[in-house]
């Protein structure tokens, strides 16, 4: 089942992470990222699934931003979180009876759309083209032999690395910012194998970003979704 990791970590650590239903998980993620849910729509208190999908903030509640925030949502499709999650990071909770993995892409869309009404700066691959930074060019070179698949991998990892590049800015420059990224490590694992060099390099790149101290100081929700 999907696992959710949070930065800063929850003050209430559990030896065994609690299991939340989709509505409860969505509410917890929304509040952690600054989408302060104060009213659920349709009279549903638990933000229940709509049409078999995880509702984003638009589909589950009405929210307002909580001041000037700096929030990041990362969705990683993978059955092996141990390959990239920092060893000292424990799940805040899991999601029981989740929808298909594709629904979490819709979740990113929902948060991105809602973020425009709540954050001054919104950064997401769904609303802009990736910038040709030096780090992105290195990723393109590393995965060039994979053709179109390599371009997709480089784009996904490039957006994720871009989050860390943003951490080089001062806190004041980054206030009131929401970023959303999706990385489909499961596609690489399926095509090339978990022991392949290309999969290992991609997993290490994800781990390096999640281990970055500047990244960990932001309000971050990482959702690891099995394919």
Tab-separated table of C-alpha atoms in Angstrom:
chain	number	residue	atom	x	y	z
A	1	UNK	CA	0.000	0.000	0.000
A	2	UNK	CA	1.160	3.610	-0.505
A	3	UNK	CA	3.427	5.102	2.150
A	4	UNK	CA	3.543	8.796	3.050
A	5	UNK	CA	6.651	10.497	4.455
A	6	UNK	CA	6.676	14.039	5.817
A	7	UNK	CA	9.220	16.792	6.366
A	8	UNK	CA	9.344	18.111	8.981
A	9	UNK	CA	8.606	14.694	10.512
A	10	UNK	CA	5.526	14.323	12.650
A	11	UNK	CA	6.116	15.057	16.318
A	12	UNK	CA	4.101	11.948	17.135
A	13	UNK	CA	6.224	9.073	15.846
A	14	UNK	CA	4.663	5.622	15.788
A	15	UNK	CA	6.578	2.353	15.913
A	16	UNK	CA	4.078	1.104	13.340
A	17	UNK	CA	2.735	3.883	11.100
A	18	UNK	CA	-1.051	4.262	11.250
A	19	UNK	CA	-3.142	3.290	8.255
A	20	UNK	CA	-5.487	6.021	7.005
A	21	UNK	CA	-8.223	5.768	4.426
A	22	UNK	CA	-7.953	7.872	1.277
A	23	UNK	CA	-9.954	10.787	2.651
A	24	UNK	CA	-8.052	10.933	5.931
A	25	UNK	CA	-4.721	10.703	4.122
A	26	UNK	CA	-5.674	13.474	1.717
A	27	UNK	CA	-6.713	15.727	4.589
A	28	UNK	CA	-3.430	15.071	6.438
A	29	UNK	CA	-1.346	15.790	3.332
A	30	UNK	CA	-3.353	18.918	2.504
A	31	UNK	CA	-2.923	20.386	5.970
A	32	UNK	CA	0.794	19.541	6.081
A	33	UNK	CA	1.359	21.374	2.793
A	34	UNK	CA	-0.629	24.427	3.876
A	35	UNK	CA	-3.969	23.653	2.257
A	36	UNK	CA	-5.852	24.247	5.489
A	37	UNK	CA	-9.080	22.305	5.046
A	38	UNK	CA	-11.902	23.852	7.012
A	39	UNK	CA	-14.955	22.572	5.162
A	40	UNK	CA	-15.538	19.327	3.287
A	41	UNK	CA	-17.793	19.363	0.280
A	42	UNK	CA	-20.922	17.313	-0.172
A	43	UNK	CA	-21.402	16.831	3.539
A	44	UNK	CA	-18.641	14.217	3.747
A	45	UNK	CA	-16.429	14.528	6.790
A	46	UNK	CA	-13.802	12.067	5.695
A	47	UNK	CA	-13.249	13.399	2.171
A	48	UNK	CA	-14.307	10.058	0.726
A	49	UNK	CA	-13.214	8.857	-2.683
A	50	UNK	CA	-14.955	10.480	-5.611
A	51	UNK	CA	-15.351	8.298	-8.678
A	52	UNK	CA	-12.688	5.894	-7.419
A	53	UNK	CA	-9.979	8.565	-7.290
A	54	UNK	CA	-8.157	10.368	-4.529
A	55	UNK	CA	-9.686	13.844	-4.545
A	56	UNK	CA	-7.337	16.794	-4.551
A	57	UNK	CA	-8.123	19.927	-2.552
A	58	UNK	CA	-10.774	20.931	-5.104
A	59	UNK	CA	-12.527	17.587	-4.851
A	60	UNK	CA	-12.367	17.166	-1.129
A	61	UNK	CA	-12.583	20.494	0.610
A	62	UNK	CA	-12.267	24.247	0.540
A	63	UNK	CA	-8.965	25.573	1.791
A	64	UNK	CA	-7.031	28.691	2.553
A	65	UNK	CA	-3.274	29.134	2.709
A	66	UNK	CA	-1.614	29.439	6.086
A	67	UNK	CA	0.594	32.466	5.595
A	68	UNK	CA	3.747	32.381	3.488
A	69	UNK	CA	4.588	28.703	3.072
A	70	UNK	CA	7.227	26.747	1.195
A	71	UNK	CA	5.717	23.389	0.265
A	72	UNK	CA	6.651	20.443	-1.952
A	73	UNK	CA	4.616	17.413	-3.030
A	74	UNK	CA	6.600	14.458	-4.433
A	75	UNK	CA	4.943	11.312	-5.810
A	76	UNK	CA	7.240	8.362	-6.576
A	77	UNK	CA	5.826	5.288	-8.277
A	78	UNK	CA	7.859	2.384	-6.904
A	79	UNK	CA	7.456	-0.913	-5.081
A	80	UNK	CA	10.857	-0.485	-3.395
A	81	UNK	CA	10.985	2.625	-1.172
A	82	UNK	CA	14.072	1.169	0.516
A	83	UNK	CA	15.984	1.903	-2.696
A	84	UNK	CA	15.677	5.687	-2.337
A	85	UNK	CA	14.088	6.736	0.970
A	86	UNK	CA	16.743	7.963	3.469
A	87	UNK	CA	17.362	5.239	6.039
A	88	UNK	CA	16.465	7.430	9.018
A	89	UNK	CA	13.109	8.518	7.543
A	90	UNK	CA	10.073	6.540	8.678
A	91	UNK	CA	6.577	6.618	7.131
A	92	UNK	CA	4.168	9.014	8.818
A	93	UNK	CA	1.268	6.810	7.694
A	94	UNK	CA	0.109	4.417	4.995
A	95	UNK	CA	-2.997	4.623	2.792
A	96	UNK	CA	-5.421	1.725	2.990
A	97	UNK	CA	-7.593	0.632	0.033
A	98	UNK	CA	-5.927	3.129	-2.330
A	99	UNK	CA	-7.025	3.870	-5.897
A	100	UNK	CA	-4.780	2.908	-8.867
A	101	UNK	CA	-1.348	4.489	-9.112
A	102	UNK	CA	-2.532	6.686	-11.991
A	103	UNK	CA	-4.944	8.428	-9.615
A	104	UNK	CA	-2.007	10.000	-7.798
A	105	UNK	CA	-1.073	11.838	-10.998
A	106	UNK	CA	-4.573	13.308	-10.886
A	107	UNK	CA	-3.904	14.207	-7.258
A	108	UNK	CA	-0.895	16.298	-8.315
A	109	UNK	CA	-3.057	18.031	-10.926
A	110	UNK	CA	-5.651	18.843	-8.265
A	111	UNK	CA	-3.134	20.289	-5.839
A	112	UNK	CA	-1.427	22.282	-8.594
A	113	UNK	CA	-4.717	23.836	-9.713
A	114	UNK	CA	-5.719	24.693	-6.152
A	115	UNK	CA	-2.247	26.058	-5.358
A	116	UNK	CA	-2.711	28.865	-7.899
A	117	UNK	CA	-5.392	30.292	-5.621
A	118	UNK	CA	-3.296	29.962	-2.488
A	119	UNK	CA	0.414	30.375	-3.316
A	120	UNK	CA	2.197	33.185	-5.092
A	121	UNK	CA	4.554	30.793	-6.916
A	122	UNK	CA	3.510	27.413	-8.335
A	123	UNK	CA	6.097	25.157	-10.011
A	124	UNK	CA	5.053	21.911	-11.678
A	125	UNK	CA	5.748	19.970	-14.900
A	126	UNK	CA	2.015	20.143	-15.611
A	127	UNK	CA	2.065	23.901	-16.128
A	128	UNK	CA	5.530	24.698	-17.523
A	129	UNK	CA	8.472	23.336	-19.495
A	130	UNK	CA	11.604	22.268	-17.680
A	131	UNK	CA	14.489	24.719	-17.670
A	132	UNK	CA	17.743	23.570	-19.263
A	133	UNK	CA	19.871	23.785	-16.119
A	134	UNK	CA	23.354	22.207	-15.942
A	135	UNK	CA	21.964	19.431	-13.727
A	136	UNK	CA	19.222	18.670	-16.241
A	137	UNK	CA	21.728	18.531	-19.121
A	138	UNK	CA	23.803	16.029	-17.135
A	139	UNK	CA	20.705	13.869	-16.689
A	140	UNK	CA	19.971	14.044	-20.415
A	141	UNK	CA	23.511	12.872	-21.162
A	142	UNK	CA	23.280	10.070	-18.593
A	143	UNK	CA	20.053	8.649	-20.009
A	144	UNK	CA	20.571	9.544	-23.668
A	145	UNK	CA	21.114	5.906	-24.720
A	146	UNK	CA	17.516	5.098	-23.719
A	147	UNK	CA	15.960	7.226	-26.445
A	148	UNK	CA	12.498	8.683	-25.719
A	149	UNK	CA	12.266	6.751	-22.447
A	150	UNK	CA	15.535	8.343	-21.339
A	151	UNK	CA	14.145	11.795	-22.125
A	152	UNK	CA	11.100	11.096	-19.940
A	153	UNK	CA	13.306	9.855	-17.090
A	154	UNK	CA	15.596	12.872	-17.378
A	155	UNK	CA	12.599	15.203	-17.354
A	156	UNK	CA	11.128	13.647	-14.198
A	157	UNK	CA	14.453	13.602	-12.365
A	158	UNK	CA	15.259	17.069	-13.695
A	159	UNK	CA	12.150	18.501	-12.068
A	160	UNK	CA	13.036	16.767	-8.801
A	161	UNK	CA	16.645	18.010	-8.865
A	162	UNK	CA	15.242	21.454	-9.632
A	163	UNK	CA	13.550	21.420	-6.241
A	164	UNK	CA	16.986	21.135	-4.624
A	165	UNK	CA	18.365	23.844	-6.913
A	166	UNK	CA	15.611	26.074	-5.576
A	167	UNK	CA	16.932	25.387	-2.085
A	168	UNK	CA	20.000	27.451	-2.969
A	169	UNK	CA	17.745	30.506	-2.843
A	170	UNK	CA	17.243	32.368	0.395
A	171	UNK	CA	14.210	31.538	2.470
A	172	UNK	CA	12.742	34.937	1.649
A	173	UNK	CA	12.943	34.256	-2.083
A	174	UNK	CA	11.113	30.965	-1.676
A	175	UNK	CA	8.236	32.048	0.530
A	176	UNK	CA	4.724	31.313	-0.629
A	177	UNK	CA	5.874	28.641	-3.092
A	178	UNK	CA	4.334	25.280	-3.983
A	179	UNK	CA	6.155	22.676	-6.073
A	180	UNK	CA	4.861	19.303	-7.285
A	181	UNK	CA	6.879	16.504	-8.910
A	182	UNK	CA	6.244	12.908	-10.013
A	183	UNK	CA	8.929	10.275	-10.650
A	184	UNK	CA	8.013	6.874	-12.115
A	185	UNK	CA	10.850	4.659	-10.944
A	186	UNK	CA	8.580	1.643	-11.443
A	187	UNK	CA	8.768	2.090	-15.228
A	188	UNK	CA	12.570	1.888	-15.119
A	189	UNK	CA	12.513	-1.128	-12.834
A	190	UNK	CA	10.056	-2.907	-15.118
A	191	UNK	CA	11.980	-2.156	-18.323
A	192	UNK	CA	15.582	-2.552	-17.160
A	193	UNK	CA	15.450	-4.437	-13.862
A	194	UNK	CA	16.101	-3.394	-10.314
A	195	UNK	CA	19.756	-4.423	-10.560
A	196	UNK	CA	20.434	-2.372	-13.687
A	197	UNK	CA	22.803	0.568	-13.676
A	198	UNK	CA	20.185	2.925	-15.072
A	199	UNK	CA	17.683	2.082	-12.331
A	200	UNK	CA	20.356	2.384	-9.660
A	201	UNK	CA	21.429	5.789	-10.917
A	202	UNK	CA	17.858	7.060	-10.951
A	203	UNK	CA	17.169	5.735	-7.445
A	204	UNK	CA	20.376	7.334	-6.142
A	205	UNK	CA	19.360	10.664	-7.664
A	206	UNK	CA	16.007	10.534	-5.882
A	207	UNK	CA	17.694	9.583	-2.599
A	208	UNK	CA	20.192	12.439	-2.911
A	209	UNK	CA	17.378	14.961	-3.266
A	210	UNK	CA	15.354	13.529	-0.367
A	211	UNK	CA	18.492	13.572	1.822
A	212	UNK	CA	19.283	17.209	1.063
A	213	UNK	CA	19.172	19.273	4.268
A	214	UNK	CA	17.663	22.297	2.588
A	215	UNK	CA	14.950	20.135	1.054
A	216	UNK	CA	14.143	18.617	4.452
A	217	UNK	CA	13.574	22.065	5.987
A	218	UNK	CA	10.628	22.691	3.671
A	219	UNK	CA	7.066	21.441	4.156
A	220	UNK	CA	7.331	18.220	2.162
A	221	UNK	CA	4.985	15.308	1.549
A	222	UNK	CA	6.444	12.270	-0.256
A	223	UNK	CA	3.954	9.672	-1.445
A	224	UNK	CA	5.441	6.333	-2.518
A	225	UNK	CA	2.912	4.462	-4.653
A	226	UNK	CA	3.328	0.819	-5.727
A	227	UNK	CA	2.600	0.347	-9.461
